[in-house]
Each structure stands twice: as structure tokens, then as C-alpha cells.
PDB file of C-alpha atoms in Angstrom:
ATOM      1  CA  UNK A   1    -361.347 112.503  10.113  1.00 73.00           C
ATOM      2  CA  UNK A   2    -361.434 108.583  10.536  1.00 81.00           C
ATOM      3  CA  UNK A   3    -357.851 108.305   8.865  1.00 93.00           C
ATOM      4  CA  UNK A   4    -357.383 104.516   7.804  1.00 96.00           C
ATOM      5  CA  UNK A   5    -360.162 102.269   8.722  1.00 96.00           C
ATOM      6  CA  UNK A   6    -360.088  98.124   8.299  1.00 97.00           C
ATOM      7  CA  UNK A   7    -362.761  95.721   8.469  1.00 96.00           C
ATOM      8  CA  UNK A   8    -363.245  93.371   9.683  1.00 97.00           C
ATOM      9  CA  UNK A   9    -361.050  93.682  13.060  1.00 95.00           C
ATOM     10  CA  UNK A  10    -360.504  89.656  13.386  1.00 96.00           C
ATOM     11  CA  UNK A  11    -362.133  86.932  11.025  1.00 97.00           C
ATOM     12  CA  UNK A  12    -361.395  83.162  11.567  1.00 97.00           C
ATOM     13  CA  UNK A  13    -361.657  81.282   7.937  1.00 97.00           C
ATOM     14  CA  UNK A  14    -361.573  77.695   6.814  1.00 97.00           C
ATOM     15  CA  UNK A  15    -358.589  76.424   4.787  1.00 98.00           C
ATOM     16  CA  UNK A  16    -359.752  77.279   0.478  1.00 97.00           C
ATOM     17  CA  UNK A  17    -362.352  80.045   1.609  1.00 97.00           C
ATOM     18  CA  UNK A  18    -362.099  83.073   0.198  1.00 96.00           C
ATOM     19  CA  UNK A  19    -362.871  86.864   1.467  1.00 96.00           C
ATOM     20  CA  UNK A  20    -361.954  90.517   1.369  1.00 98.00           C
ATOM     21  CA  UNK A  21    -360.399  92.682   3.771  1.00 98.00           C
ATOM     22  CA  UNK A  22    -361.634  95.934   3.512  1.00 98.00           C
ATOM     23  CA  UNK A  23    -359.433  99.311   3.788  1.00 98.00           C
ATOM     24  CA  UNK A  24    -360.642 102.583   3.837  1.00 98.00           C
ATOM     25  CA  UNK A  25    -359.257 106.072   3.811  1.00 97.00           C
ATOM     26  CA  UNK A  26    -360.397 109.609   4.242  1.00 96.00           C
ATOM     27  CA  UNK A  27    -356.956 111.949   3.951  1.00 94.00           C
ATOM     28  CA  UNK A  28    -357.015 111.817   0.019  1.00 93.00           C
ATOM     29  CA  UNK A  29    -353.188 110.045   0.209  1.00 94.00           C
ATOM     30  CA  UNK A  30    -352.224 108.838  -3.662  1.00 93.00           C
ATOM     31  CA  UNK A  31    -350.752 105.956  -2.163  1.00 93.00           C
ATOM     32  CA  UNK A  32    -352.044 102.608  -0.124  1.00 95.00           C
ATOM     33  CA  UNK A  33    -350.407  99.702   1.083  1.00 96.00           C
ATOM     34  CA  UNK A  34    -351.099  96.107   2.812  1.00 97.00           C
ATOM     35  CA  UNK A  35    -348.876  94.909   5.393  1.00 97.00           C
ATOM     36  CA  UNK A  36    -348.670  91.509   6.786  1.00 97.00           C
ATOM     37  CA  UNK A  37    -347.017  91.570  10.337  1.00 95.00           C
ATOM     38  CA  UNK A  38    -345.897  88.075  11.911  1.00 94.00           C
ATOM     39  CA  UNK A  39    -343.800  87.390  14.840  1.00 88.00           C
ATOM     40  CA  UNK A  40    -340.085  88.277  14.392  1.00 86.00           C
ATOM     41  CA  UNK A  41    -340.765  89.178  10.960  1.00 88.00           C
ATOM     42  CA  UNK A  42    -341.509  92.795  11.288  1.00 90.00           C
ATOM     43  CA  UNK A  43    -344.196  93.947   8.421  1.00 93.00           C
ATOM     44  CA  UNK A  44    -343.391  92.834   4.973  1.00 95.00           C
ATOM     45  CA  UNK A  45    -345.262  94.584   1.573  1.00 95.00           C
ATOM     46  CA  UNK A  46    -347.728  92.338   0.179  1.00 97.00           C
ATOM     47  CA  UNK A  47    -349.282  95.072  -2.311  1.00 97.00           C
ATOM     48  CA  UNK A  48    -349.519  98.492  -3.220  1.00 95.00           C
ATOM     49  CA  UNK A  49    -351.159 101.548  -5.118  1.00 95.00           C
ATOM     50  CA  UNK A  50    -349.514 104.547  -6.250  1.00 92.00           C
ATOM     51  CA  UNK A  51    -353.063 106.128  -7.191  1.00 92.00           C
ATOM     52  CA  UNK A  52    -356.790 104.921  -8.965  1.00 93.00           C
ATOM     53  CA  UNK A  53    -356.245 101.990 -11.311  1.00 94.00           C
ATOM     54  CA  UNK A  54    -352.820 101.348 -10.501  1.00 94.00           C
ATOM     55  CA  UNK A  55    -351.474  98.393  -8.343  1.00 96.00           C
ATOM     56  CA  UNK A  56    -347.972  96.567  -7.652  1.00 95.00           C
ATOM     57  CA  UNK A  57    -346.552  93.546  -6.384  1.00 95.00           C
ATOM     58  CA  UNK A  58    -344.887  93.814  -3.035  1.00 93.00           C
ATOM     59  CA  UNK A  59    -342.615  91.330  -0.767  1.00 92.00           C
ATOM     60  CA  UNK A  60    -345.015  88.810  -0.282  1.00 96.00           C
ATOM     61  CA  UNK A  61    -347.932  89.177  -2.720  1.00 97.00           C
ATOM     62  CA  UNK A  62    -349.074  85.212  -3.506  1.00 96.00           C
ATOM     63  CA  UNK A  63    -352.200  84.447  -2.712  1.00 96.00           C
ATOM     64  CA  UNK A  64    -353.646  87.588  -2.896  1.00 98.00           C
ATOM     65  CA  UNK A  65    -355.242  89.973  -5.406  1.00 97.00           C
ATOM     66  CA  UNK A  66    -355.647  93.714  -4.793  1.00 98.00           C
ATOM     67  CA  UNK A  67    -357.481  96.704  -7.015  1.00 96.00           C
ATOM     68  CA  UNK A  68    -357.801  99.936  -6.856  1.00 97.00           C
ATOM     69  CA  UNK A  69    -360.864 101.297  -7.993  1.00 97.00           C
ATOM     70  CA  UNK A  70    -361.367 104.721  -5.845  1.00 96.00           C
ATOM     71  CA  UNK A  71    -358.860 106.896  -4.488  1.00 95.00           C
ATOM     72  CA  UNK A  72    -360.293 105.858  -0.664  1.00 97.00           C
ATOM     73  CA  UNK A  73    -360.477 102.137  -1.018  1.00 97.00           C
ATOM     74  CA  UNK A  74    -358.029  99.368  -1.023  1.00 98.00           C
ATOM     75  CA  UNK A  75    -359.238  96.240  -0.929  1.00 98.00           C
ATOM     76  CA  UNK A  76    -356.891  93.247  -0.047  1.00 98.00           C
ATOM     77  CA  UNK A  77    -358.596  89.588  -1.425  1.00 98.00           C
ATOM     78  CA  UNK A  78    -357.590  86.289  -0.044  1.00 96.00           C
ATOM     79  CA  UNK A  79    -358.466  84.141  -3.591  1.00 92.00           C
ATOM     80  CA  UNK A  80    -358.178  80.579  -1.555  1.00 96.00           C
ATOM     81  CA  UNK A  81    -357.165  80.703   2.265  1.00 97.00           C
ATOM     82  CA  UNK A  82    -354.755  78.674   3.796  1.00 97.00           C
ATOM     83  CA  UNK A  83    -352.885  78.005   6.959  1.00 97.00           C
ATOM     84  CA  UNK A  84    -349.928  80.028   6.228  1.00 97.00           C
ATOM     85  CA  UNK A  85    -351.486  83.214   5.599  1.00 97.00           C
ATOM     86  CA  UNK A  86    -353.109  83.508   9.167  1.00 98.00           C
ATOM     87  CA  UNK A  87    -351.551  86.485  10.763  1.00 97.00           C
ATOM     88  CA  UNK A  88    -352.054  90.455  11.172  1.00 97.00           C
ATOM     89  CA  UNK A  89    -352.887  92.702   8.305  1.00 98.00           C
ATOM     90  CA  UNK A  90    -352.621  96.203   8.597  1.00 97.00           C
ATOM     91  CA  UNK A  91    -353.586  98.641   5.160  1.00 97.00           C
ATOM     92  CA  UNK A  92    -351.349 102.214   5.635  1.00 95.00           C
ATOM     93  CA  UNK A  93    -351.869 105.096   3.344  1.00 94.00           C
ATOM     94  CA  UNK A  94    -349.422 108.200   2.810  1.00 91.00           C
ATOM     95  CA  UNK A  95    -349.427 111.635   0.589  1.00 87.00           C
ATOM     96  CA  UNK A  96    -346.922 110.048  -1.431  1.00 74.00           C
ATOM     97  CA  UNK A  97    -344.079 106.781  -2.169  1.00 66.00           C
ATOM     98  CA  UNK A  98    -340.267 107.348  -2.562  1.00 66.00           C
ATOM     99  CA  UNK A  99    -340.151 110.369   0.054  1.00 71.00           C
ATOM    100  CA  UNK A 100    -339.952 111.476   3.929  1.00 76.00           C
ATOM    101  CA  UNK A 101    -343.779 111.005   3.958  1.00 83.00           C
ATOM    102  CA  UNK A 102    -345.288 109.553   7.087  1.00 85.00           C
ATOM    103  CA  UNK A 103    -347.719 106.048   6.282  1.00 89.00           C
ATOM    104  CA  UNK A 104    -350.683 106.149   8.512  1.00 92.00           C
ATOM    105  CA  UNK A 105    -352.020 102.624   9.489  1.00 93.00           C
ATOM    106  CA  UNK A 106    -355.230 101.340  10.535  1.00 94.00           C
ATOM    107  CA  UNK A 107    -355.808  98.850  13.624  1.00 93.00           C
ATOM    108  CA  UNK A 108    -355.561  96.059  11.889  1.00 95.00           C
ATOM    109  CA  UNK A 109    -357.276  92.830  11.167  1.00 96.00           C
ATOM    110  CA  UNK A 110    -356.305  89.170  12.745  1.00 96.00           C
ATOM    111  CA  UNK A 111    -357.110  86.511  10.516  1.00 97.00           C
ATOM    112  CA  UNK A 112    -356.830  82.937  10.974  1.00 97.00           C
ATOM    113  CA  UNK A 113    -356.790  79.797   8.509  1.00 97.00           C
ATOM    114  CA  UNK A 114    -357.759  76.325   9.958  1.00 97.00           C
TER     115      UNK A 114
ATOM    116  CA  UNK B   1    -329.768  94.763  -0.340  1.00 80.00           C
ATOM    117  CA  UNK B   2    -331.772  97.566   0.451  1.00 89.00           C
ATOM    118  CA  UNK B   3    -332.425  96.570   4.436  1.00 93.00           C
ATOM    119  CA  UNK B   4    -333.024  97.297   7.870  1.00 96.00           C
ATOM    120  CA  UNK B   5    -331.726  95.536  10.929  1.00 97.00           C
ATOM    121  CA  UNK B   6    -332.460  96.013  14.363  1.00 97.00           C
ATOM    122  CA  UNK B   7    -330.189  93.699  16.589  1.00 97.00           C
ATOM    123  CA  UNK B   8    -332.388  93.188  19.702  1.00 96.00           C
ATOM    124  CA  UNK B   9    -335.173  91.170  19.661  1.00 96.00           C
ATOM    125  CA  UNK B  10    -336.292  92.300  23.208  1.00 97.00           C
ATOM    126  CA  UNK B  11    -334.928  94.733  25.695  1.00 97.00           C
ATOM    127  CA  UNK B  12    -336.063  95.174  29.521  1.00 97.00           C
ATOM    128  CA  UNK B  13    -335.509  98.350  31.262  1.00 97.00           C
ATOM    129  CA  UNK B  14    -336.228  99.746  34.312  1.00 97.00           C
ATOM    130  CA  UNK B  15    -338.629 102.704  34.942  1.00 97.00           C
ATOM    131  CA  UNK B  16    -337.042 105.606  34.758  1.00 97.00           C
ATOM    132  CA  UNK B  17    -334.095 104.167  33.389  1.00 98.00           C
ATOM    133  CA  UNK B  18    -332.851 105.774  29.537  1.00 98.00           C
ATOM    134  CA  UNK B  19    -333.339 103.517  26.681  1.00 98.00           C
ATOM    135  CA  UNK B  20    -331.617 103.325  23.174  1.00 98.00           C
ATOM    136  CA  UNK B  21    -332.715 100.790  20.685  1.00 98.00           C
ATOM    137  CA  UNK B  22    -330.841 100.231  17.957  1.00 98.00           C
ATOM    138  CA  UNK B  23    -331.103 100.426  14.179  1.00 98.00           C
ATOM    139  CA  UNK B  24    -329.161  99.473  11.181  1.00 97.00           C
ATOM    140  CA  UNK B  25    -329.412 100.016   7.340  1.00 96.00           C
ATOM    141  CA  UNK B  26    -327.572  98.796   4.288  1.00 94.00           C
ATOM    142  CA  UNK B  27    -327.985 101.103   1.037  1.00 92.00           C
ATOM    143  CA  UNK B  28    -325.470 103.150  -0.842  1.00 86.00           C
ATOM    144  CA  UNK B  29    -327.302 106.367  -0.269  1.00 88.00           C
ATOM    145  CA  UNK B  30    -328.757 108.204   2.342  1.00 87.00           C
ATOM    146  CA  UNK B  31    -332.364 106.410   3.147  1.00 90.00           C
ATOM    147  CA  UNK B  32    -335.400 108.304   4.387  1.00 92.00           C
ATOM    148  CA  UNK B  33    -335.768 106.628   8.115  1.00 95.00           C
ATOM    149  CA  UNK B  34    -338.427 106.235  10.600  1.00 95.00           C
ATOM    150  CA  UNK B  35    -339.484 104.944  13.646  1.00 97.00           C
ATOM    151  CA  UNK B  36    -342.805 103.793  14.696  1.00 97.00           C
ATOM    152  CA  UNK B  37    -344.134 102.222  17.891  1.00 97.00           C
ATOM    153  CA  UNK B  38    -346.959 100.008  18.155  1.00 95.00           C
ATOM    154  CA  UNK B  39    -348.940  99.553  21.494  1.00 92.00           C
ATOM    155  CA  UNK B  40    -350.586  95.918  22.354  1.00 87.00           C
ATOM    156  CA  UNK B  41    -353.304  95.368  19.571  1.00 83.00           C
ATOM    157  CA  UNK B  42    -352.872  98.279  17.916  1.00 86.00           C
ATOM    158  CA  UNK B  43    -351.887  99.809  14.620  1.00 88.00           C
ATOM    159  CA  UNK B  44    -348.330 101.532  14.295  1.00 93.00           C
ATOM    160  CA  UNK B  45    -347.775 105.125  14.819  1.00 94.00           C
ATOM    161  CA  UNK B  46    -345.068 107.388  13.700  1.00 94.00           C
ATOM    162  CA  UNK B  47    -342.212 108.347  16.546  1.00 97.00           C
ATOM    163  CA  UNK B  48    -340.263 110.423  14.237  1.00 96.00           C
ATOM    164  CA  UNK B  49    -338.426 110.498  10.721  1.00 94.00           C
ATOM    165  CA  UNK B  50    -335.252 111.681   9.281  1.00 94.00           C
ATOM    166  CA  UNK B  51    -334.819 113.006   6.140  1.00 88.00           C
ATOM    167  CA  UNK B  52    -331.872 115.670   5.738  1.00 84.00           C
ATOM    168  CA  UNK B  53    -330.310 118.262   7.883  1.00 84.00           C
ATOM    169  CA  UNK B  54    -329.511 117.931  12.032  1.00 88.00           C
ATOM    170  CA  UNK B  55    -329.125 114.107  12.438  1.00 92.00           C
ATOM    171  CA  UNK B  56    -329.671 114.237  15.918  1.00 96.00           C
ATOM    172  CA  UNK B  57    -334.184 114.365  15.281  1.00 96.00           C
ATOM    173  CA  UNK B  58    -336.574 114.738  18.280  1.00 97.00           C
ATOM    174  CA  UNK B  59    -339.657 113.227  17.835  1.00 97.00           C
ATOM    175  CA  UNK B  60    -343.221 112.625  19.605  1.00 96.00           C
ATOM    176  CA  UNK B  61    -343.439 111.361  23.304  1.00 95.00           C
ATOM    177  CA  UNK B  62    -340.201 112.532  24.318  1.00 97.00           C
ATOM    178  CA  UNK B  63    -338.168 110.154  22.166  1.00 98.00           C
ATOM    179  CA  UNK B  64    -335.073 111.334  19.881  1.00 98.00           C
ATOM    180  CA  UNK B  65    -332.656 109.220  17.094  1.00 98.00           C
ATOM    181  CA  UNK B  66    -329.526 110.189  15.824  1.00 97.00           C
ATOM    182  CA  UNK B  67    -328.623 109.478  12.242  1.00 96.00           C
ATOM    183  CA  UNK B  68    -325.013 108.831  12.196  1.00 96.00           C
ATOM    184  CA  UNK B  69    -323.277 107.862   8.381  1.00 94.00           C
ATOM    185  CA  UNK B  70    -320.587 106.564   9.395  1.00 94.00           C
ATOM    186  CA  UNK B  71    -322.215 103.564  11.205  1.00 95.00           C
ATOM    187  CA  UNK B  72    -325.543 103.124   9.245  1.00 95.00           C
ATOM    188  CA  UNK B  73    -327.727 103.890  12.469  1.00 97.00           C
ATOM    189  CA  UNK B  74    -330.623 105.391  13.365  1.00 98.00           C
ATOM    190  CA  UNK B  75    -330.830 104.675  16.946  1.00 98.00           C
ATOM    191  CA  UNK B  76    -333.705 105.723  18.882  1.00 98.00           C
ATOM    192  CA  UNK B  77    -333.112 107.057  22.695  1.00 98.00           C
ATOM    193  CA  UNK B  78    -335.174 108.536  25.471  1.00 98.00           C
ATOM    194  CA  UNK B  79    -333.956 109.655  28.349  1.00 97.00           C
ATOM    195  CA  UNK B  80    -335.863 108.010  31.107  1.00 97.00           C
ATOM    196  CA  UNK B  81    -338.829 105.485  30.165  1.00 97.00           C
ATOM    197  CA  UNK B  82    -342.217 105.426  31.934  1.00 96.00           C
ATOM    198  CA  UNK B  83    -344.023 102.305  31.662  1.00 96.00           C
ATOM    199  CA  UNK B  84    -346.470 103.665  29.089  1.00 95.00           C
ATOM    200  CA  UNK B  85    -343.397 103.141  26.434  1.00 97.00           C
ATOM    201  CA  UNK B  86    -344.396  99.266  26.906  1.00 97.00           C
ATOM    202  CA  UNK B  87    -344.668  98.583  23.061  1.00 97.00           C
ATOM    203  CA  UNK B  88    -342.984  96.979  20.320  1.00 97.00           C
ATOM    204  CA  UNK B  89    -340.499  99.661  18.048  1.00 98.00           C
ATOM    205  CA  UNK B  90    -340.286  99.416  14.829  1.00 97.00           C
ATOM    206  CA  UNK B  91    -337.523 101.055  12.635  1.00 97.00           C
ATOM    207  CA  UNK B  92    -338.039 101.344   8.547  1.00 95.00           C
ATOM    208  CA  UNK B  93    -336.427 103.273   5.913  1.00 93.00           C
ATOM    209  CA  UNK B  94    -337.482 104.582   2.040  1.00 91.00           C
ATOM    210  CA  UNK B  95    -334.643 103.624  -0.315  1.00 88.00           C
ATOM    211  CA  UNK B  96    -335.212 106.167  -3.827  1.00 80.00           C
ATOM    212  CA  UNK B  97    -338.600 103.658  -4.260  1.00 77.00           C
ATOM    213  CA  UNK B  98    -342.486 103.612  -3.542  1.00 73.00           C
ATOM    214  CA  UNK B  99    -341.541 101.488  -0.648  1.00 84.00           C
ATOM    215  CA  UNK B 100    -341.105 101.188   2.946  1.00 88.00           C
ATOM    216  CA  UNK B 101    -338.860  98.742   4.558  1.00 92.00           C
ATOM    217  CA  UNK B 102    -339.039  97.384   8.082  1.00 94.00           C
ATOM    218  CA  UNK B 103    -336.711  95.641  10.498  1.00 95.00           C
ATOM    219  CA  UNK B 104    -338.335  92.773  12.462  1.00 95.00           C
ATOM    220  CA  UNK B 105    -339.160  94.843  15.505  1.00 96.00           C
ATOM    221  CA  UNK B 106    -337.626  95.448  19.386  1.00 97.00           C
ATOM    222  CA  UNK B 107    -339.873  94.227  22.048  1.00 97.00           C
ATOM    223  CA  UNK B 108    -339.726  96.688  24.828  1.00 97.00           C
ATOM    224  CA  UNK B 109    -340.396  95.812  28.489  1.00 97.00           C
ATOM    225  CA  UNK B 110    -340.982  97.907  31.330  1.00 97.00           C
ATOM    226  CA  UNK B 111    -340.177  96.524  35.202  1.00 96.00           C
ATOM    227  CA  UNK B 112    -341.144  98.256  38.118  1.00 91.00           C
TER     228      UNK B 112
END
């Protein structure tokens, strides 16, 4: 069992570039989520998935697009980089939303904007 | 506002010494809480979680919270820290929707 797997672990990008984060899991959880974490902000919701096909707008979802194609995979797209979105992402995945269900994160990726 | 506090940005403690770090939510209902702790450069892992039933919840690595009504807390203790619990805490609760809600964190230090 890999549980929740990100790649790439850090990833430096140019200010208007655009890429993927990749998130992977292998527990068969409904639900997925993308964190972004920056100092003395805690982790705020930038998208999420209830289950296949389905997707919702979080805290702090401008500037990036999410789908849902596959109950393992999350990707989390950056449409145009920029300075402000450099921080840590983490993608978390639970059995379920709305209940005393434990989210299981991945290590994270570091991205930074110049 | 659905929300989660935690007051202190950054506590230092003294090996050996107990620990509490504090928590506070605002909703009009009981929340679903948790705690996780996160190591240097790592992802966050679950400490413990209350739901229902005994408020006072033990949880991995020798840590416990109490869920007290009255005050809106969900403190997390442990009786005497090793420098291992070096890490940064987080506190979160579920409010009745898909989502999870964090405070902004509680930098813990360990000194000799």
C-alpha cells in the first residue's frame, strides 16, 4: 500500500508557465482534496472530489483547475503560474467528507514561481 | 463562521517537561475534531480525533485532548515530551460538510 503519492516532490516554474501536480491514491477513498500550506496560514482547501466526475471549489481555488477522471487520481493544474501561488501543496484522500473520517496526506510538493 | 483557532504560534518546552497546546472552535454544533502533527518536510499525520462519547481521547504517540463544550476546546496534552515531538501541530475540525478546517498551526520546540 503506497497510500497518497505526489509528484513531483519540488518544481521551480517561471511566472505564466503552466503544469500539473500529480496525486495518486491506492486505498479506494471516494473523496480527494488539495491543500495549499503557507506560513502562519495553516492549510486552506483549494479543491475537492467527492467521487469520479465530480469536483468543487474550495477556500482558495483561483488559478487552478482540477478533474477527476479515476477514482485514484487527482490532478491539481496550475493554468498560468505566478508569484503568489509558490508554496506547499499537499493532495489528502479519506473514505468519506462530512464525518469522523481520518484524511491521509501525501509528502507534498514545493513549488516556486519566479 | 465555521473556524478553528489555535492561540500560540510557537511554544518551547523542555524535555521531559508536559505540554498542552491549545485549540479553539466556533460552530453551533458539536464539530468532528482532529489533530495532526507534521514532522520537518513531511506530510501531516493523524494524532487523534474526536467524534462522540468520552471527551477526554487518547491518541497515537502518547498524546491525549480533551473536548470540553463549555469552552470550545480541543486541547491536546502529553505528559512529558521527548524531543522527537519537534513538529508543527495542527488542529482541524468537520462542521456537517465535505470539508476540513484547519487552524494556522503551533510550532513546537524542544530544548535540551
Amino acid at each position: 500500500n503506497a497510500g497518497v503519492t505526489q509528484t513531483p516532490k519540488f518544481q521551480v516554474l517561471k511566472t505564466g508557465q503552466s503544469m500539473t501536480l500529480q496525486c495518486a491514491q491506492d486505498m479506494n477513498h471516494e473523496y480527494m482534496s488539495w491543500y495549499r500550506q503557507d506560513p502562519g496560514m495553516g492549510l486552506r482547501l483549494i479543491h475537492y472530489s467527492v467521487g469520479a466526475g465530480i469536483t468543487d471549489q474550495g477556500e482558495v481555488p483561483n488559478g487552478y483547475n482540477v478533474s477527476r477522471s479515476t477514482t485514484e487520481d487527482f490532478p491539481l493544474r496550475l493554468l498560468s503560474a505566478a508569484p503568489s501561488q509558490t508554496s506547499v501543496y499537499f493532495c489528502a484522500s479519506t473514505m468519506g467528507g462530512g464525518g469522523p473520517y481520518e484524511q491521509y496526506f501525501g509528502p507534498g510538493t514545493r513549488l516556486t514561481v519566479t | 463562521a465555521q473556524s478553528v483557532t489555535q492561540p500560540d504560534i510557537h511554544i518551547t518546552v523542555s524535555e521531559g517537561a508536559s505540554l498542552e497546546l491549545r485549540c479553539n472552535y466556533s460552530y453551533g454544533a458539536t464539530p468532528y475534531l482532529f489533530w495532526y502533527v507534521q514532522s520537518p518536510g513531511q506530510g501531516l499525520q493523524l494524532l487523534l480525533k474526536y467524534f462522540s462519547g468520552d471527551t477526554l481521547v487518547q491518541g497515537i504517540k502518547g498524546f491525549e485532548a480533551e473536548f470540553k463544550r463549555s469552552q470550545s476546546s480541543f486541547n491536546l496534552r502529553k505528559p512529558s515530551v521527548h524531543w522527537s515531538d519537534a513538529a508543527e501541530y495542527f488542529c482541524a475540525g468537520n462542521f456537517g460538510n465535505e470539508k476540513l478546517t484547519f487552524g494556522t498551526g503551533t510550532r513546537l520546540t524542544i530544548i535540551p
